[in-house]
Short mmCIF file of N, CA, C and O in Angstrom, two decimals:
data_model
loop_
_atom_site.label_atom_id
_atom_site.label_comp_id
_atom_site.label_asym_id
_atom_site.label_seq_id
_atom_site.Cartn_x
_atom_site.Cartn_y
_atom_site.Cartn_z
N MET A 1 145.30 60.22 145.85
CA MET A 1 143.97 60.16 146.40
C MET A 1 143.29 61.49 146.07
O MET A 1 143.76 62.55 146.42
N ASN A 2 142.20 61.40 145.37
CA ASN A 2 141.48 62.60 144.96
C ASN A 2 140.07 62.53 145.54
O ASN A 2 139.17 61.98 144.93
N ALA A 3 139.91 63.09 146.72
CA ALA A 3 138.61 63.05 147.39
C ALA A 3 137.77 64.23 146.94
O ALA A 3 138.29 65.30 146.66
N TYR A 4 136.47 64.02 146.86
CA TYR A 4 135.56 65.10 146.49
C TYR A 4 134.66 65.42 147.67
O TYR A 4 134.08 64.54 148.28
N PHE A 5 134.63 66.70 148.00
CA PHE A 5 133.72 67.18 149.02
C PHE A 5 132.88 68.28 148.39
O PHE A 5 133.40 69.14 147.68
N ALA A 6 131.59 68.24 148.63
CA ALA A 6 130.71 69.27 148.09
C ALA A 6 131.10 70.62 148.70
O ALA A 6 131.38 70.70 149.90
N PRO A 7 131.13 71.70 147.91
CA PRO A 7 131.51 73.00 148.43
C PRO A 7 130.58 73.51 149.54
O PRO A 7 130.93 74.42 150.27
N SER A 8 129.41 72.91 149.68
CA SER A 8 128.48 73.36 150.73
C SER A 8 128.83 72.78 152.10
O SER A 8 128.29 73.20 153.10
N THR A 9 129.78 71.82 152.15
CA THR A 9 130.20 71.25 153.42
C THR A 9 131.43 72.01 153.93
O THR A 9 132.15 72.63 153.16
N PRO A 10 131.68 71.95 155.22
CA PRO A 10 132.87 72.63 155.75
C PRO A 10 134.17 72.09 155.13
O PRO A 10 135.08 72.86 154.83
N GLN A 11 134.24 70.78 154.91
CA GLN A 11 135.43 70.21 154.30
C GLN A 11 135.59 70.69 152.85
O GLN A 11 136.70 70.98 152.41
N GLY A 12 134.48 70.80 152.15
CA GLY A 12 134.52 71.28 150.78
C GLY A 12 134.95 72.74 150.70
O GLY A 12 135.74 73.12 149.82
N MET A 13 134.45 73.56 151.62
CA MET A 13 134.85 74.97 151.63
C MET A 13 136.33 75.10 151.94
O MET A 13 137.04 75.90 151.32
N LEU A 14 136.82 74.31 152.89
CA LEU A 14 138.24 74.36 153.23
C LEU A 14 139.09 73.91 152.05
O LEU A 14 140.09 74.56 151.72
N LEU A 15 138.69 72.83 151.41
CA LEU A 15 139.44 72.33 150.26
C LEU A 15 139.42 73.34 149.11
O LEU A 15 140.45 73.60 148.49
N LEU A 16 138.28 73.95 148.86
CA LEU A 16 138.18 74.97 147.81
C LEU A 16 139.06 76.17 148.14
O LEU A 16 139.76 76.70 147.28
N PHE A 17 139.04 76.60 149.39
CA PHE A 17 139.87 77.72 149.82
C PHE A 17 141.35 77.41 149.65
O PHE A 17 142.12 78.23 149.12
N LEU A 18 141.76 76.21 150.07
CA LEU A 18 143.17 75.82 149.95
C LEU A 18 143.60 75.71 148.50
O LEU A 18 144.69 76.13 148.13
N ARG A 19 142.75 75.15 147.64
CA ARG A 19 143.09 75.05 146.22
C ARG A 19 143.23 76.43 145.60
O ARG A 19 144.12 76.67 144.78
N THR A 20 142.34 77.35 145.97
CA THR A 20 142.43 78.72 145.45
C THR A 20 143.73 79.36 145.89
O THR A 20 144.41 80.02 145.09
N ARG A 21 144.10 79.19 147.16
CA ARG A 21 145.35 79.78 147.67
C ARG A 21 146.57 79.17 146.97
O ARG A 21 147.51 79.89 146.63
N VAL A 22 146.56 77.87 146.76
CA VAL A 22 147.70 77.21 146.10
C VAL A 22 147.81 77.68 144.65
O VAL A 22 148.90 78.00 144.17
N ASP A 23 146.68 77.74 143.96
CA ASP A 23 146.71 78.21 142.57
C ASP A 23 147.22 79.63 142.48
O ASP A 23 148.02 79.97 141.60
N ARG A 24 146.77 80.49 143.38
CA ARG A 24 147.21 81.89 143.37
C ARG A 24 148.72 81.97 143.68
O ARG A 24 149.43 82.76 143.06
N ALA A 25 149.21 81.17 144.61
CA ALA A 25 150.63 81.18 144.95
C ALA A 25 151.48 80.65 143.80
O ALA A 25 152.58 81.14 143.56
N GLN A 26 150.96 79.67 143.05
CA GLN A 26 151.72 79.12 141.92
C GLN A 26 151.78 80.10 140.76
O GLN A 26 152.76 80.14 140.03
N ARG A 27 150.75 80.92 140.59
CA ARG A 27 150.76 81.91 139.50
C ARG A 27 151.73 83.04 139.78
O ARG A 27 152.31 83.59 138.87
N HIS A 28 151.90 83.38 141.04
CA HIS A 28 152.78 84.48 141.40
C HIS A 28 153.94 83.89 142.21
O HIS A 28 153.82 83.68 143.41
N SER A 29 155.06 83.66 141.54
CA SER A 29 156.17 82.98 142.20
C SER A 29 156.74 83.80 143.36
O SER A 29 157.27 83.25 144.31
N GLN A 30 156.64 85.13 143.30
CA GLN A 30 157.17 85.94 144.38
C GLN A 30 156.37 85.77 145.66
O GLN A 30 156.91 85.91 146.75
N ARG A 31 155.10 85.49 145.57
CA ARG A 31 154.28 85.32 146.77
C ARG A 31 154.72 84.11 147.57
O ARG A 31 154.75 84.13 148.78
N GLY A 32 155.06 83.05 146.88
CA GLY A 32 155.51 81.85 147.57
C GLY A 32 156.80 82.09 148.32
O GLY A 32 156.99 81.64 149.43
N ALA A 33 157.71 82.83 147.70
CA ALA A 33 158.99 83.13 148.34
C ALA A 33 158.77 84.02 149.57
O ALA A 33 159.35 83.79 150.62
N SER A 34 157.93 85.02 149.44
CA SER A 34 157.71 85.90 150.58
C SER A 34 156.96 85.16 151.69
O SER A 34 157.19 85.43 152.87
N ALA A 35 156.10 84.24 151.34
CA ALA A 35 155.40 83.46 152.36
C ALA A 35 156.40 82.60 153.14
O ALA A 35 156.31 82.50 154.37
N MET A 36 157.37 82.02 152.46
CA MET A 36 158.39 81.22 153.14
C MET A 36 159.24 82.11 154.04
O MET A 36 159.62 81.71 155.14
N GLU A 37 159.54 83.32 153.58
CA GLU A 37 160.30 84.24 154.41
C GLU A 37 159.53 84.58 155.68
O GLU A 37 160.10 84.62 156.78
N PHE A 38 158.22 84.81 155.56
CA PHE A 38 157.41 85.11 156.73
C PHE A 38 157.36 83.92 157.68
O PHE A 38 157.39 84.09 158.90
N VAL A 39 157.30 82.72 157.14
CA VAL A 39 157.28 81.52 157.99
C VAL A 39 158.60 81.39 158.75
O VAL A 39 158.60 81.11 159.96
N ILE A 40 159.70 81.63 158.07
CA ILE A 40 161.01 81.52 158.73
C ILE A 40 161.16 82.60 159.79
O ILE A 40 161.61 82.33 160.91
N ILE A 41 160.80 83.83 159.46
CA ILE A 41 160.89 84.93 160.43
C ILE A 41 160.01 84.65 161.64
O ILE A 41 160.41 84.85 162.79
N THR A 42 158.79 84.15 161.39
CA THR A 42 157.88 83.84 162.48
C THR A 42 158.44 82.73 163.37
O THR A 42 158.37 82.82 164.60
N ALA A 43 159.02 81.71 162.76
CA ALA A 43 159.60 80.61 163.53
C ALA A 43 160.75 81.10 164.40
O ALA A 43 160.87 80.71 165.57
N VAL A 44 161.58 81.99 163.85
CA VAL A 44 162.70 82.53 164.62
C VAL A 44 162.17 83.36 165.80
O VAL A 44 162.66 83.26 166.92
N LEU A 45 161.16 84.18 165.54
CA LEU A 45 160.60 85.01 166.61
C LEU A 45 159.93 84.17 167.70
O LEU A 45 160.04 84.48 168.88
N VAL A 46 159.25 83.11 167.30
CA VAL A 46 158.62 82.23 168.29
C VAL A 46 159.69 81.54 169.14
O VAL A 46 159.56 81.44 170.36
N ALA A 47 160.77 81.08 168.50
CA ALA A 47 161.85 80.44 169.25
C ALA A 47 162.50 81.44 170.20
O ALA A 47 162.82 81.11 171.35
N LEU A 48 162.69 82.67 169.75
CA LEU A 48 163.28 83.71 170.59
C LEU A 48 162.37 84.02 171.78
O LEU A 48 162.84 84.13 172.92
N ALA A 49 161.08 84.14 171.54
CA ALA A 49 160.14 84.41 172.62
C ALA A 49 160.11 83.26 173.62
O ALA A 49 160.05 83.48 174.84
N ALA A 50 160.18 82.03 173.14
CA ALA A 50 160.19 80.88 174.03
C ALA A 50 161.47 80.87 174.88
O ALA A 50 161.42 80.58 176.07
N ALA A 51 162.60 81.23 174.28
CA ALA A 51 163.86 81.26 175.02
C ALA A 51 163.82 82.34 176.10
O ALA A 51 164.24 82.11 177.24
N VAL A 52 163.33 83.52 175.75
CA VAL A 52 163.23 84.60 176.74
C VAL A 52 162.26 84.21 177.85
O VAL A 52 162.53 84.44 179.03
N GLY A 53 161.14 83.61 177.50
CA GLY A 53 160.18 83.16 178.51
C GLY A 53 160.79 82.13 179.44
O GLY A 53 160.56 82.17 180.65
N LEU A 54 161.57 81.21 178.90
CA LEU A 54 162.21 80.18 179.72
C LEU A 54 163.23 80.80 180.67
O LEU A 54 163.32 80.42 181.84
N ILE A 55 163.99 81.77 180.18
CA ILE A 55 164.97 82.45 181.03
C ILE A 55 164.27 83.18 182.18
O ILE A 55 164.67 83.08 183.34
N ILE A 56 163.21 83.91 181.85
CA ILE A 56 162.47 84.63 182.89
C ILE A 56 161.86 83.66 183.89
O ILE A 56 161.91 83.88 185.10
N TYR A 57 161.28 82.57 183.42
CA TYR A 57 160.69 81.56 184.30
C TYR A 57 161.74 81.00 185.25
O TYR A 57 161.49 80.86 186.45
N ASN A 58 162.91 80.67 184.72
CA ASN A 58 163.98 80.12 185.58
C ASN A 58 164.45 81.14 186.60
O ASN A 58 164.71 80.78 187.76
N LEU A 59 164.59 82.40 186.23
CA LEU A 59 165.00 83.44 187.18
C LEU A 59 163.97 83.60 188.30
O LEU A 59 164.33 83.68 189.48
N VAL A 60 162.71 83.63 187.94
CA VAL A 60 161.65 83.80 188.94
C VAL A 60 161.58 82.57 189.85
O VAL A 60 161.45 82.69 191.06
N THR A 61 161.70 81.39 189.29
CA THR A 61 161.67 80.16 190.08
C THR A 61 162.84 80.10 191.06
O THR A 61 162.67 79.72 192.21
N ASP A 62 164.04 80.48 190.58
CA ASP A 62 165.20 80.48 191.46
C ASP A 62 165.02 81.46 192.62
O ASP A 62 165.35 81.14 193.77
N LYS A 63 164.52 82.63 192.33
CA LYS A 63 164.30 83.63 193.39
C LYS A 63 163.20 83.17 194.35
O LYS A 63 163.28 83.39 195.55
N ALA A 64 162.17 82.53 193.83
CA ALA A 64 161.08 82.04 194.68
C ALA A 64 161.57 80.94 195.61
O ALA A 64 161.12 80.83 196.75
N ASP A 65 162.50 80.11 195.14
CA ASP A 65 163.04 79.04 195.99
C ASP A 65 163.89 79.60 197.12
O ASP A 65 164.08 78.94 198.15
N GLU A 66 164.44 80.80 196.95
CA GLU A 66 165.29 81.41 197.98
C GLU A 66 164.47 82.04 199.11
O GLU A 66 165.02 82.38 200.15
N ILE A 67 163.19 82.20 198.93
CA ILE A 67 162.35 82.82 199.96
C ILE A 67 162.21 81.86 201.14
O ILE A 67 161.84 80.70 200.98
N ASN A 68 162.53 82.37 202.31
CA ASN A 68 162.45 81.57 203.53
C ASN A 68 161.10 81.88 204.21
O ASN A 68 160.88 82.99 204.66
N ILE A 69 160.26 80.90 204.30
CA ILE A 69 158.94 81.06 204.92
C ILE A 69 159.00 80.43 206.30
O ILE A 69 159.18 79.21 206.45
N PRO A 70 158.85 81.26 207.34
CA PRO A 70 158.93 80.68 208.70
C PRO A 70 157.69 79.85 209.01
O PRO A 70 156.64 80.03 208.42
N ASP A 71 157.88 78.96 209.98
CA ASP A 71 156.74 78.14 210.42
C ASP A 71 155.70 79.01 211.10
O ASP A 71 156.02 80.03 211.70
N THR A 72 154.47 78.59 211.03
CA THR A 72 153.41 79.35 211.69
C THR A 72 153.48 79.12 213.19
O THR A 72 153.88 78.04 213.66
N PRO A 73 153.10 80.11 213.98
CA PRO A 73 153.11 79.93 215.44
C PRO A 73 152.15 78.82 215.84
O PRO A 73 151.09 78.65 215.26
N GLY A 74 152.52 78.06 216.80
CA GLY A 74 151.64 76.98 217.27
C GLY A 74 152.11 75.62 216.82
O GLY A 74 151.56 74.61 217.23
N GLY A 75 153.09 75.56 215.97
CA GLY A 75 153.64 74.27 215.55
C GLY A 75 152.86 73.59 214.45
O GLY A 75 151.99 74.15 213.80
N ASP A 76 153.19 72.32 214.27
CA ASP A 76 152.54 71.52 213.22
C ASP A 76 151.17 71.06 213.66
O ASP A 76 150.91 70.82 214.83
N LEU A 77 150.31 70.89 212.70
CA LEU A 77 148.96 70.40 212.99
C LEU A 77 148.88 68.91 212.79
O LEU A 77 149.28 68.28 211.98
#
């Protein structure tokens, strides 16, 4: 499927930008490899940050559940 969008439209500008980036990456084989390395490193860091966030969330939730809140004076409403 070869769709044409005029470069003056947002879709055309995006398509032109992406084609330029792909052409530039294909001309320089090292750029593609380094881009993949950055993607892998970023994915690992995001997974690590999510794991640390989940651990912290669970610790805080467990401690919050241990808090004993007494009933207010006067009983139930």
